[in-house]
Each structure stands twice: as structure tokens, then as C-alpha cells.
Amino acid sequence: MKLHTLEAWSLRDLIRDGSVTSTDIVESFLDQIRARDAEIGAYITVCGEQALEAAKHSDERRREGRTLSDWDGIPAAIKDNISVKGVANTCGSHMLAQYHAPYDAHVVSLLKQAGMPILGKTNMDEFAMGSSTEFSALKTTRNPWDRQKVPGGSSGGSAAAVASHQAPWALGSDTGGSVREPAAFCGLVGIKPTYGRVSRRGLVAFASSLDQIGMLTHSVRDGAALLQLLAGHDELDSTSVRREVPSYESVLGAGASGLRVGLLGGASQQGLQPEIHEALEQAACFLADQGAEIQEHAFPLLDKAIETYYLVATAEASSNLARYDGVRYGLRVEGSDTGEMFRRTRSEGFGPEVKRRIMLGTYALSAGYYEAYYRKAQQVRTMIRDGFLELFEKVDVLLGPTTAASAFGFGEKPDPLQMYLTDIYTVPANLAGLPAIHVPVGLDHGGLPIGLQITASPFAETNALRSAAVLETFARNRGWNR
Amino acid sequence: MIIGLEIHAELSTRSKIFCSCSTAFGGEPNSRCCPVCLGLPGALPLLNETAVEYGILAGLALNCTISVESKFDRKNYFYPDLPKAYQISQYDQPLCRDGWVEFELEQELLHAGVTRVHLEEEAGKSIHSGDNILGSDYSSIDYNRAGIPLIEIVTEPDLRSPAQAKAFLEQLKRTLQYIDVSDCKMEEGSLRCDANISLRPQGGRAFGTKVEIKNLNSFRAVERALDHEVQRQRNVLETGAAVVQDTRAWNEAKGVTVSMRSKEESHDYRYFPEPDLPPLAVNQVWVEELRQSLPEMPLPKRNRIMEQYGLGRYASDFLANSAIWADFFECAAKQYGNYKVLCNWLMGDVSRVLNARQEELPQSRLTPAALVELLRLVDDEIISGSQAKDVLEEVCATGRSSKQVTADLGMEQISDEDELTAMVEEVLAAHPEQAQRCREGEERLVGYFVGQVMKLSRGQANPKRVNALLRQKLQQ
Ligand SMILES: [Zn+2]
């Protein structure tokens, strides 16, 4: 049996009934990494020894009947902007290529407390800025479905690792779609929880008011399980919310009966790849057949989402990334005075996309431009959020595309604006802090995965997961098989 | 002339404003740091509630309105001692606003508005290998201070002279010390001041250009720097030229202000709301509780002491200058009715002894009860005034009671009638010739015999009693 091809739930069942050990599982994934990763390039750091050590401890605990959780012994991969104590935390940048995190991110502590070994750290667009992982300064990650295609981004390494069975599941971060878009390109379930549902502490900030840690998994129930592990209040993250965490697993079989599902019309849907458009229509019919009530709504303000997103995100990024100045950690390029050291360090340490966004954000916050750009963007953001909240009085979830098309090829989007537009369906959830899930529903004519997105109101992950589970059935009926 | 001040005071909370690191002064460089105050990637701030409490207390003591909701903002600038390359501060919604301070200068009651009081975080400290940054081969940075909570107090441009600025600052420091939110030690940098000054030419209507002076490290420096700046600006105006808007640094050694313009340039701090912290909602019930908890403030206390104890202004100012001294006085005054004597002792010998011992009153072994006991020993003529000074020193050194010290030093005066009579008789018998002259009216010899008795008693005889007994004996 090829352990590494199984979803996390199946591994959990096997480990539970004693047919395999955590060591077997971790070894199987490490073997797969050795076999595949030279070609895929998912990992920046593989923590082989530590993972095997953790697996050994897990097996001991299991023998002695003192397992830490249901997931004790099941490994995971972590995006390289989420701190793991003692392990490199490069953020895909030359700036932090030599930086090792001296502390665990809150989510990493939770995984460790659950007894889960960490396989390694995955590649990403530099500081999570990008939609294809082409902006990683450290390596190229290829789409396991077609190595000429990008894996999506910025959590491209995590997506490629799971899709090529080099990890049963992985953590990513989603600031404007960075979990959902690579999930879409790699045929995975990708969850972006409500802002504040999962602690950001230890996640290297790109845009603090938009960043949220998310999950890349083979199935909706794997996603629900990983979310269950990580959701909850962290008293050291002031933006994490003190609110009870419901049982996610228990809603997965609830079906679509009585569910109010909204579809958004309008101009934004026009550029869709025909197969995605077709899948969307079929999915709506399937949900209706299952007892859901389908409603159509217009939300014209969403046409402003991309501009709004790029103003807010770059403004925050320009401030968040200012600390990389060569003084305390990371890259330092010496200069004759501190000003020159700052300039040289930042000129050499950051790649072109990061520099572009820092300059955009600095501009948006500058005296004389703040009102016209940053403040205006915040106002539109509030209106978008209010618009969603109003919409969610009428519907439980929104069904729509995640991306306009399946994975594109390397170098296919040389124009930054074109690249930014790939986020058009994903950024609204970040602007409004909503939970959103990508579910794969099939393959296009080129054999690349396509899928759909479910969005729900704040903290209604249960509605999103319940709908995602129905979509998963829909996908199976269409012949989707991971 | 109009002067406005910006004062930064470090709050004396035990831990930093956004993490749990210690705020204690000193310590091995970079030993009181964590991912949060070092600004490591992924670290998030968590607001220290005590810092908010201290900020509110300061606002209330300065008669401010406390904002129901305020927020934090990022002030962005690159500097090696600023770990995140932004300072978390409060920009357009400060914690406290619209207050005022009453203070006195040469017995005149003055009033200055407080525009705002807001919370922010302290930066680290650069340590240069040479005398200054330009003459150094390298610099080190100590981040122990990074993240210590600060309040920034901005005044209205209400001050009209350098002396007023100094008097205002003294009153502000007293007030912050009264409510115990800052130790206000300028020498340790826990209180810092920048001043804005502009002049209006005589007969002119509009005020001139504003000049900011930084690096004012003592109250004296504030006054001197402003005096110098007034003169400098006058000289400029007299030549018919205009004062240029400028930021200048005070050079204490040379006694001049020097333009920092080239270094400072015009900063655009790109303030924007801090996304890592939710808006700060302040419960007004809590504010009322804090308001109720405020102690009596310096000026009202001074006035009450003058009235209640019948003390002069100078003495009352001395006592009310520090809540600790005033409390000590009032505690002692409950047991001792001669307030003037009590106050004189505090201003004189107690201050002198503590100074010599390099102690502050709270650390001293002297208690109000011990001082009262000492004064009673003098009043009861058990010890003399000059002996009392020795006893005070011993009490402060050992913490023993005044009575015990007096006994241990063998200082009790001999007032016993029989004992003294015996001594007087012995002395008269030893000097029959002088005794005779004295009986015949040679007054000054009385003093001679008192001296002889004191000598015989090794200074312990009660001189008043001896004098009386001598006269009695000589008349027989
Ligand atoms: Zn700290």
C-alpha cells in the first residue's frame, strides 16, 4: 500500500487500528520527497530527521496509550512564512534565506501539541506576493499535473507538495487568494478561514488586516479536521477572535437541503474559461436537485475589489517589510553609513515584485496621496464588507469561480497587472474577512484541475464546509478522482 | 514669545507595552527582549492594560477628557534602534485630550493647556564606539528599552517665557510622580522634552516661524536653550532677516542650539492605523474609578498644608513638592502639634542627614514615629537640640528608636534634683574664692559654674536646672 497517496483521514484510520505506525507514514512521505521533489521543487527545507524523531515519539505514545490527539503521528508540511522553531523561515526571499525562527508560530505549537511531525517548509512567492510561486527568489516549483504549468501562489509549494503526495496536507497563508488559487491549480481543497478564526502569530506578515492561515488538503473532511485543530482564540494575537469553535466534522453530511445558495452575475463572470463556467452552472443545478434554494444577486461594487485590495495590501506591506533593514537579522549588505546599509540590503535582499509592492504601498500612504488612495480604499473596503453582510442575510453561501482559468504556464503573465487580475475572485473574501473554500470539481480539456469557490459569512465555516462537501459529491459524480 | 512643549515620559509599568519583557533600568544589553520587542518576523503586539491605566491616570491628573475609543497607528521611519522600522503610536485619536495644568512662577498662578496625551512605545538605544555616530567605527544597539511604554504630552503654545516653561515642567513632573505613573528621571531618560518656540516682533501682529529644539536633558537645559534661542531669533529679526522653520539640537557643553535640518529633512511618517491592534475602547466606569483613586494634587495639597498647619509658603512648597514628604509630615503631625518645628526639622536636619546618606525618604529607616519621639525628647529636655542631631543620624543609620539611641549613647540629661544639688555643692566647694565673688554680684561667674557642673557631669546635666540651682545656692 502506498501510504503517501492517502488522505489524512485514511492515514488516521490505519494508524488507529494499528496497521501502520507514524514512522511508516513519515518514511513513506520522505521517500516520496526524495523521489519527486527534485522535479517538483515543493520544499525549501525538508525536516527529515526531526520528522522521524517526532514520529518515533508518537509511536511510543501510542504504544503506551497516551496519544495527544486523533492526529497524533500524522505529518504536515508548512509554508515557509510560518515560523517553526529552529528551522529556516525564508519567506522565499534572499532577505531571510539565512534566518531561522527562534519561536513556533501559534498554529505550529498546536500541531506539535497534537503530536504531528513536521515534514518541512514549502516554497512560496517572495513574502507571499504573487499568484504563481514564480516570484520565489530561492527555487522554482512546478505544477504536479503539468510541469510546464505554475502551481499557483503564493502557497504554491504547499499545494504542489500535497498534490504530488509529498505531504498528506499542508498549511498555507491566504492574503488575497494565496491558498485557494494554488488549490485550484493543483486540484486540492483550499480553505481560507474567517479573519481572526486562526491565530496569525508567527506568520510573517504581508498585509496584516488581510492575512489568514489556511489549509491545503485532498478532501473537505481533511480540511475540516485541520481547521478544527487550528481554529480558536490566541490571547497573544489581538486580532484573533474569542468565539466558540463549532464542530466542523459534524456538518459535513448535512447535505444541501434548505441551503440558500447565492450566485453573483455581472461583468466579472464574463472572462471565465468555458469549462469552469459550465461546471458552475452544473453545480448550481446539482445543489438545487439536492434541495438548495438558488438565488441570483448582483454585487457591482466587487468590480472595485482588485484596486481596493492592491492599495490596502501594498500599504500594509510597505510598513510590514520595513523591518528588513540588515540591522538585527537576515541579510545585511554593509554600507558606509546606516542609510547606505539599509539601501543596499533592501536593494539586494528583495526581488522585483516585493520592491514594486513596497513602492506602491509607500506611495499610497504618502502625505498628499493618503486621502485619495489609502483612505478611499478603506472606505470601499468597508462598503464591500457591508455589502457582503447584507447579502448574507439572504443567502447562506455564495457559489462562484475561484480562478478564471486553470493553471497557466511559466512566464505566461509577464505583466504585473495581468498577474494581479488572477486574484479577482479570491480577494473579496480577504477584504471582507470571510471564510472561503475552493473545491476541485474536475479537469479541463488540457487535463488540468478546475474547481469552484464557496464563500460564507464571517465565522460560518460550517455553512461553507457543508456546501463544500456537497460540491465534493457533485465532483465525484462528474468523475473527478484525485 | 510663545512656547509649546512636547514631553515624553516613560511609564513605570513592570512589563513593556506590547510584550511581557521587564522594563527595569540597566541589565545586560539585549537581555530584556523577545520576538515582539525585537520586531522579529511574525511577532504580534499585545497591549499591556497597565500602560493604558497609567496613561488614563496621567490624562486625568492633567485634567484631560479620556477618549471612549482611541486607536493605535504606525509611525513609519527607518532608524537602527527602531526594531520594526515603525513606532506604534497614536496619531489622530489619542487616549486623552483637552486638559490643562496649573502651576506657579514667582507666586503667580499660571495656566497652560494640554492638547493631548497619547501612548506609544520606546525605541532601543544606540551605543557608539566613539564619542558620536560620525566618529565611530561601529555602533551597537541595546533593545532593552525598546517597547517600554511612553506617554507623549503635547501642550498648547501657552507658555510665555523660558522660566515659565521650566516651572511648567517642574509641576508636570511633580504631578506624574504624585500619581506614581513615571519616575521622571531625566538623567535616565525616562522624562524628555522638546520645545517649540516662536517670537512676535514688537508691534507686529503675527507670530514668527516656529523653531523646534530637541535634546533637552534637564529642566535647566530647557530654560537655557530657550533663553539662547530667544536671543538668537531676536538677533536674526533685528538684522531684518526672517527666522527659518527649523529643528535645532541643544548643545549643552557649548550652550548653543545647532540646526539639525540636514539630518532631519522633512519626514513623512506615513501614519496609518495599526492593523495588528483593534481600536482601544475605554470603559467609562473604569475611568471614573481611576478618577476617584487620584490622590490630592500638588497645588491643592500645598494650599491645604499652608492653611491647615499654618505654615509659610516656602515650607508648604517644600512639603508638597513630593507626596512622600508631605505624607511623612502629615503622619508625624498627627502625633506632634508644633508643626513649624516639625517642618523645620524635615527641611533642615532630616534633609541634610538623608542627603549625606544618599538616601530617599521611602528607603530611609526614619519613620514619622521616630522623628516625633526625637522631638519629644528635646521638648522634655531629656536631650539638647544639638544632641538630637546626633541621635537623628544614629536613628537613620540603625533604625533603632530615638529613646533607645539616647539611652545607648548615655545622652539622657541629668535633671534629678538631688544629683544636681550634689554636683553644684561640689563645684562651689572646690572654688570658694569665685563663689564668694559671685555672691558679691559678679554675674558672669554663674556661667563659669554652670560650665564646671557640665564638665563634672560630662555634659549630661540639664543646664537650665543647674543654672537655677546655682542661683538658689549662691543666695543662701
Ligand atoms: Zn519583549
Coordinates of C-alpha atoms in Angstrom, one line a residue, chain B residues 58-466:
Chain B
A58 CA -1.9 60.8 33.6
G59 CA -4.6 62.2 31.5
L60 CA -6.9 62.6 34.5
A61 CA -4.2 64.3 36.5
L62 CA -3.7 66.7 33.7
N63 CA -7.5 67.4 33.6
C64 CA -8.0 65.7 30.2
T65 CA -11.0 64.1 28.6
I66 CA -10.4 60.4 28.2
S67 CA -11.4 59.1 24.8
V68 CA -14.1 56.4 24.8
E69 CA -12.4 55.0 21.8
S70 CA -8.9 55.7 20.6
K71 CA -6.7 53.8 18.2
F72 CA -3.1 52.9 17.5
D73 CA -1.2 53.9 14.4
R74 CA 2.1 53.1 12.9
K75 CA 4.6 55.9 12.5
N76 CA 7.0 54.7 9.8
Y77 CA 10.6 55.7 9.6
F78 CA 13.9 53.9 9.2
Y79 CA 16.3 54.0 12.2
P80 CA 18.6 51.3 13.5
D81 CA 17.2 51.5 17.1
L82 CA 13.6 51.1 15.8
P83 CA 13.1 47.3 15.5
K84 CA 10.1 47.2 13.3
A85 CA 11.0 50.4 11.4
Y86 CA 7.8 51.8 12.7
Q87 CA 6.7 53.0 16.1
I88 CA 3.3 52.0 17.4
S89 CA 1.9 55.3 18.5
Q90 CA -1.5 57.2 18.4
Y91 CA -2.0 59.7 15.7
D92 CA -5.4 61.2 15.2
Q93 CA -7.3 59.5 18.1
P94 CA -5.2 59.9 21.2
L95 CA -6.1 58.4 24.6
C96 CA -6.6 61.7 26.3
R97 CA -7.2 65.3 25.1
D98 CA -8.1 68.9 26.1
G99 CA -6.5 69.1 29.5
W100 CA -4.7 71.8 31.4
V101 CA -2.0 72.3 34.1
E102 CA -1.9 75.0 36.8
F103 CA 1.5 76.0 38.0
E104 CA 3.2 78.8 39.8
L105 CA 6.1 81.1 38.9
E106 CA 7.2 83.6 41.5
Q107 CA 3.9 83.2 43.3
E108 CA 1.9 83.9 40.2
L109 CA -0.7 81.3 39.3
L110 CA -0.4 80.3 35.6
H111 CA -2.3 78.0 33.4
A112 CA -1.2 76.0 30.3
G113 CA -3.4 73.9 28.1
V114 CA -2.6 70.2 27.4
T115 CA -3.6 69.4 23.8
R116 CA -3.2 65.6 24.1
V117 CA -1.7 62.7 25.9
H118 CA -1.1 59.5 23.9
L119 CA 0.5 56.1 24.4
E120 CA 3.4 54.9 22.3
E121 CA 6.4 52.6 22.5
E122 CA 10.0 53.5 23.3
A123 CA 12.9 52.7 20.8
G124 CA 16.2 51.0 21.6
K125 CA 19.4 52.8 22.4
S126 CA 22.4 53.1 20.1
I127 CA 25.8 52.9 21.7
H128 CA 28.6 54.3 19.5
S129 CA 32.1 53.1 19.8
G130 CA 33.4 56.7 19.6
D131 CA 32.1 59.9 21.0
N132 CA 29.4 60.3 18.4
I133 CA 28.0 58.5 15.5
L134 CA 30.3 60.2 13.0
G135 CA 33.5 59.5 14.9
S136 CA 32.6 55.8 15.5
D137 CA 33.9 52.7 13.7
Y138 CA 30.9 50.8 14.8
S139 CA 27.7 51.1 16.8
S140 CA 25.9 48.6 19.0
I141 CA 22.2 48.7 19.8
D142 CA 20.6 47.8 23.1
Y143 CA 17.0 46.9 22.7
N144 CA 16.3 46.5 26.4
R145 CA 14.4 49.8 26.3
A146 CA 12.6 49.1 23.1
G147 CA 8.9 48.7 23.8
I148 CA 8.9 50.4 27.2
P149 CA 5.6 52.3 27.4
L150 CA 5.7 56.1 26.9
I151 CA 3.2 58.8 27.1
E152 CA 3.7 61.8 24.9
I153 CA 2.2 65.0 26.4
V154 CA 1.7 67.9 24.0
T155 CA 0.9 71.4 25.4
E156 CA -0.8 74.3 23.8
P157 CA 1.5 77.1 22.9
D158 CA 0.6 78.8 26.2
L159 CA 4.0 79.4 27.8
R160 CA 5.3 82.9 27.6
S161 CA 8.9 82.6 28.8
P162 CA 11.7 80.1 29.3
A163 CA 11.2 80.4 33.1
Q164 CA 7.5 79.5 32.6
A165 CA 8.5 76.5 30.6
K166 CA 10.8 75.3 33.4
A167 CA 8.1 76.0 36.1
F168 CA 5.6 74.1 34.0
L169 CA 7.8 71.1 33.6
E170 CA 8.6 71.0 37.3
Q171 CA 4.9 71.0 38.0
L172 CA 4.3 68.3 35.4
K173 CA 7.0 66.1 36.8
R174 CA 5.6 66.6 40.3
T175 CA 2.1 65.6 39.1
L176 CA 3.3 62.5 37.3
Q177 CA 5.3 61.5 40.4
Y178 CA 2.3 62.1 42.6
I179 CA 0.2 59.6 40.7
D180 CA 3.1 57.3 40.6
V181 CA 3.0 56.5 36.8
S182 CA 6.5 57.6 36.0
D183 CA 9.7 58.1 37.9
C184 CA 10.5 61.1 35.6
K185 CA 14.3 60.7 35.8
M186 CA 15.7 63.0 33.2
E187 CA 19.2 61.6 33.8
E188 CA 18.0 58.1 32.9
G189 CA 16.0 59.4 30.0
S190 CA 12.6 58.5 31.5
L191 CA 11.5 62.1 31.0
R192 CA 12.4 64.0 27.9
C193 CA 11.4 67.3 26.4
D194 CA 11.3 69.0 23.1
A195 CA 10.3 72.7 22.8
N196 CA 8.7 74.8 20.1
I197 CA 9.3 78.5 20.2
S198 CA 8.4 81.5 18.0
L199 CA 8.7 85.2 18.5
R200 CA 6.4 88.0 17.6
P201 CA 8.3 91.2 16.7
Q202 CA 7.3 94.2 18.9
G203 CA 4.3 95.9 17.4
G204 CA 3.9 93.1 14.9
R205 CA 0.7 91.1 14.7
A206 CA 1.7 87.7 13.5
F207 CA 3.9 85.3 15.3
G208 CA 7.1 84.3 13.6
T209 CA 8.2 81.0 12.3
K210 CA 8.2 78.0 14.7
V211 CA 11.5 76.5 15.7
E212 CA 11.7 73.1 17.4
I213 CA 14.5 72.4 19.9
K214 CA 15.4 68.8 20.7
N215 CA 17.8 67.1 23.1
L216 CA 16.8 68.9 26.2
N217 CA 18.1 66.7 29.0
S218 CA 17.3 68.7 32.1
F219 CA 15.0 71.4 33.3
R220 CA 17.9 73.8 33.4
A221 CA 18.7 72.8 29.8
V222 CA 15.1 73.7 28.8
E223 CA 15.4 77.1 30.3
R224 CA 18.9 77.8 29.0
A225 CA 18.2 76.5 25.5
L226 CA 15.1 78.6 25.2
D227 CA 16.9 81.7 26.5
H228 CA 19.6 81.2 24.0
E229 CA 17.1 80.6 21.2
V230 CA 15.1 83.7 22.1
Q231 CA 18.3 85.7 21.8
R232 CA 19.3 84.0 18.6
Q233 CA 16.0 84.7 17.0
R234 CA 16.0 88.3 18.2
N235 CA 19.4 88.8 16.6
V236 CA 18.1 87.4 13.3
L237 CA 15.0 89.6 13.4
E238 CA 17.0 92.7 14.2
T239 CA 19.0 92.3 11.1
G240 CA 15.8 92.4 9.2
A241 CA 16.1 88.7 8.2
A242 CA 13.4 86.1 8.8
V243 CA 13.7 83.1 11.2
V244 CA 13.5 79.9 9.1
Q245 CA 11.5 77.0 10.2
D246 CA 14.0 74.6 11.7
T247 CA 14.7 71.7 14.1
R248 CA 17.6 72.5 16.3
A249 CA 19.6 70.5 18.8
W250 CA 20.7 71.9 22.1
N251 CA 24.4 71.6 22.7
E252 CA 24.8 71.6 26.5
A253 CA 28.5 72.0 26.5
K254 CA 28.7 74.9 24.1
G255 CA 25.4 76.5 25.3
V256 CA 24.1 76.9 21.8
T257 CA 21.4 75.4 19.6
V258 CA 22.5 73.9 16.3
S259 CA 20.4 73.2 13.2
M260 CA 19.6 69.5 12.6
R261 CA 17.9 70.4 9.3
S262 CA 20.2 68.4 7.1
K263 CA 19.8 65.3 9.2
E264 CA 16.1 65.5 9.9
E265 CA 14.9 66.7 6.5
S266 CA 11.1 66.8 6.4
H267 CA 9.9 63.5 7.5
D268 CA 6.8 61.9 6.1
Y269 CA 5.9 59.3 8.7
R270 CA 3.1 57.7 6.6
Y271 CA 0.9 57.2 9.6
F272 CA -1.8 54.6 9.1
P273 CA -4.0 52.6 11.5
E274 CA -2.1 49.7 13.2
P275 CA -3.8 46.6 11.8
D276 CA -2.4 44.3 14.5
L277 CA -4.3 46.1 17.3
P278 CA -8.1 46.6 17.5
P279 CA -9.3 50.0 18.4
L280 CA -8.9 50.8 22.1
A281 CA -12.3 51.0 23.8
V282 CA -12.1 52.5 27.3
N283 CA -14.8 51.6 29.8
Q284 CA -16.0 54.9 31.3
V285 CA -16.9 53.2 34.6
W286 CA -13.2 52.2 34.8
V287 CA -12.2 55.8 34.1
E288 CA -14.5 57.0 36.9
E289 CA -12.9 54.5 39.3
L290 CA -9.5 55.8 38.3
R291 CA -10.6 59.4 38.7
Q292 CA -11.8 58.5 42.3
S293 CA -8.5 56.9 43.0
L294 CA -6.4 60.0 42.1
P295 CA -4.6 61.5 45.1
E296 CA -4.7 65.1 46.1
M297 CA -2.6 67.1 43.5
P298 CA 0.4 69.2 44.3
L299 CA -1.1 72.7 44.3
P300 CA -4.2 71.9 46.3
K301 CA -2.1 70.0 48.7
R302 CA 0.3 72.9 49.1
N303 CA -2.6 75.3 49.8
R304 CA -4.2 73.0 52.3
I305 CA -0.9 72.5 54.2
M306 CA -0.5 76.2 54.4
E307 CA -4.0 76.6 55.8
Q308 CA -4.3 73.5 58.0
Y309 CA -0.9 73.7 59.6
G310 CA -0.3 77.5 59.5
L311 CA 3.0 77.0 57.7
G312 CA 4.5 79.6 55.3
R313 CA 4.5 79.3 51.6
Y314 CA 8.1 78.3 51.3
A315 CA 7.8 75.5 53.9
S316 CA 4.5 74.3 52.4
D317 CA 6.1 74.2 48.9
F318 CA 8.9 72.2 50.3
L319 CA 6.5 69.6 51.8
A320 CA 4.1 69.5 48.8
N321 CA 7.0 69.2 46.3
S322 CA 6.8 65.5 46.9
A323 CA 3.8 63.5 48.1
I324 CA 6.1 61.3 50.1
W325 CA 7.5 64.2 52.2
A326 CA 4.0 65.7 52.6
D327 CA 2.6 62.3 53.7
F328 CA 5.5 61.9 56.2
F329 CA 4.9 65.3 57.6
E330 CA 1.1 64.8 57.9
C331 CA 1.6 61.5 59.6
A332 CA 4.0 63.0 62.1
A333 CA 1.8 66.0 62.6
K334 CA -1.0 63.7 63.9
Q335 CA 1.2 63.0 66.9
Y336 CA 3.1 66.2 67.2
G337 CA 1.4 69.6 67.4
N338 CA 4.3 72.0 66.9
Y339 CA 4.1 71.9 63.1
K340 CA 6.7 74.6 62.5
V341 CA 9.3 72.8 64.5
L342 CA 8.4 69.5 62.8
C343 CA 8.6 71.1 59.3
N344 CA 11.9 72.9 60.2
W345 CA 13.4 69.5 61.2
L346 CA 12.3 68.0 57.9
M347 CA 13.6 70.9 55.8
G348 CA 16.8 71.1 57.8
D349 CA 18.4 68.2 59.6
V350 CA 16.3 65.3 58.1
S351 CA 17.1 66.5 54.6
R352 CA 20.7 67.0 55.4
V353 CA 21.1 63.6 57.0
L354 CA 19.4 61.8 54.1
N355 CA 21.5 63.7 51.6
A356 CA 24.6 62.8 53.4
R357 CA 23.5 59.2 53.5
Q358 CA 22.4 59.4 49.8
E359 CA 19.0 58.0 50.7
E360 CA 15.5 58.9 49.7
L361 CA 12.8 59.2 52.3
P362 CA 11.0 56.0 51.5
Q363 CA 14.2 53.9 51.7
S364 CA 15.3 55.6 54.9
R365 CA 14.9 53.9 58.3
L366 CA 13.5 57.1 59.7
T367 CA 9.7 56.8 60.5
P368 CA 7.4 59.6 61.4
A369 CA 7.0 58.0 64.9
A370 CA 10.8 58.0 65.4
L371 CA 11.0 61.7 64.5
V372 CA 8.2 62.6 66.8
E373 CA 9.8 60.7 69.6
L374 CA 13.0 62.6 69.0
L375 CA 11.3 65.9 69.1
R376 CA 9.6 65.0 72.3
L377 CA 12.9 64.1 73.9
V378 CA 14.1 67.6 73.1
D379 CA 10.9 69.2 74.3
D380 CA 11.1 67.2 77.6
E381 CA 14.6 68.4 78.0
I382 CA 15.9 64.9 78.1
I383 CA 18.4 65.7 75.3
S384 CA 19.5 69.0 74.0
G385 CA 18.9 70.3 70.4
S386 CA 22.5 69.6 69.4
Q387 CA 22.4 66.1 70.9
A388 CA 19.2 65.5 68.9
K389 CA 21.1 65.9 65.6
D390 CA 23.5 63.1 66.7
V391 CA 20.6 60.9 67.7
L392 CA 18.9 61.5 64.3
E393 CA 22.0 60.4 62.5
E394 CA 22.1 57.3 64.6
V395 CA 18.4 56.5 64.1
C396 CA 18.8 56.9 60.3
A397 CA 21.9 54.6 60.4
T398 CA 20.5 51.9 62.6
G399 CA 16.7 52.1 62.6
R400 CA 16.6 52.0 66.4
S401 CA 14.2 54.2 68.3
S402 CA 15.2 57.7 69.3
K403 CA 14.8 56.8 73.0
Q404 CA 16.9 53.7 72.7
V405 CA 19.7 55.6 70.9
T406 CA 19.6 58.3 73.5
A407 CA 20.0 55.7 76.2
D408 CA 22.7 53.8 74.4
L409 CA 24.7 56.9 73.8
G410 CA 24.2 57.9 77.5
M411 CA 22.8 61.1 76.5
E412 CA 19.9 61.5 78.9
Q413 CA 20.2 64.8 80.7
I414 CA 20.5 64.6 84.5
S415 CA 17.5 66.5 85.8
D416 CA 17.3 64.7 89.2
E417 CA 17.3 67.5 91.9
D418 CA 19.4 65.7 94.5
E419 CA 22.0 64.5 92.0
L420 CA 22.3 68.0 90.5
T421 CA 22.4 69.7 94.0
A422 CA 25.3 67.4 95.0
M423 CA 27.2 68.4 91.9
V424 CA 26.5 72.1 92.4
E425 CA 27.7 71.9 96.0
E426 CA 30.8 70.0 95.0
V427 CA 31.8 72.7 92.4
L428 CA 31.1 75.6 94.8
A429 CA 33.2 73.9 97.5
A430 CA 36.0 73.4 95.1
H431 CA 36.2 77.1 94.1
P432 CA 35.4 79.1 97.3
E433 CA 37.0 82.3 96.1
Q434 CA 35.0 82.5 92.9
A435 CA 31.9 81.5 94.8
Q436 CA 32.4 84.5 97.1
R437 CA 32.9 86.9 94.2
C438 CA 29.8 85.6 92.7
R439 CA 27.8 86.1 95.8
E440 CA 29.0 89.7 95.8
G441 CA 27.4 90.2 92.4
E442 CA 29.9 89.1 89.7
E443 CA 27.1 87.7 87.4
R444 CA 29.4 86.3 84.7
L445 CA 30.8 83.7 87.2
V446 CA 27.4 82.0 87.2
G447 CA 28.2 80.8 83.6
Y448 CA 31.6 79.7 84.8
F449 CA 30.0 77.5 87.5
V450 CA 27.4 76.1 85.0
G451 CA 30.3 75.1 82.8
Q452 CA 32.1 73.4 85.7
V453 CA 28.9 71.4 86.5
M454 CA 28.5 70.4 82.9
K455 CA 32.1 69.3 82.8
L456 CA 31.7 67.3 86.0
S457 CA 28.5 65.6 84.6
R458 CA 30.2 65.0 81.2
G459 CA 27.7 67.2 79.6
Q460 CA 24.6 65.4 80.9
A461 CA 23.4 67.8 83.4
N462 CA 20.4 69.8 82.4
P463 CA 21.9 73.3 82.1
K464 CA 18.6 75.1 82.9
R465 CA 18.2 73.2 86.1
V466 CA 21.9 73.7 87.0

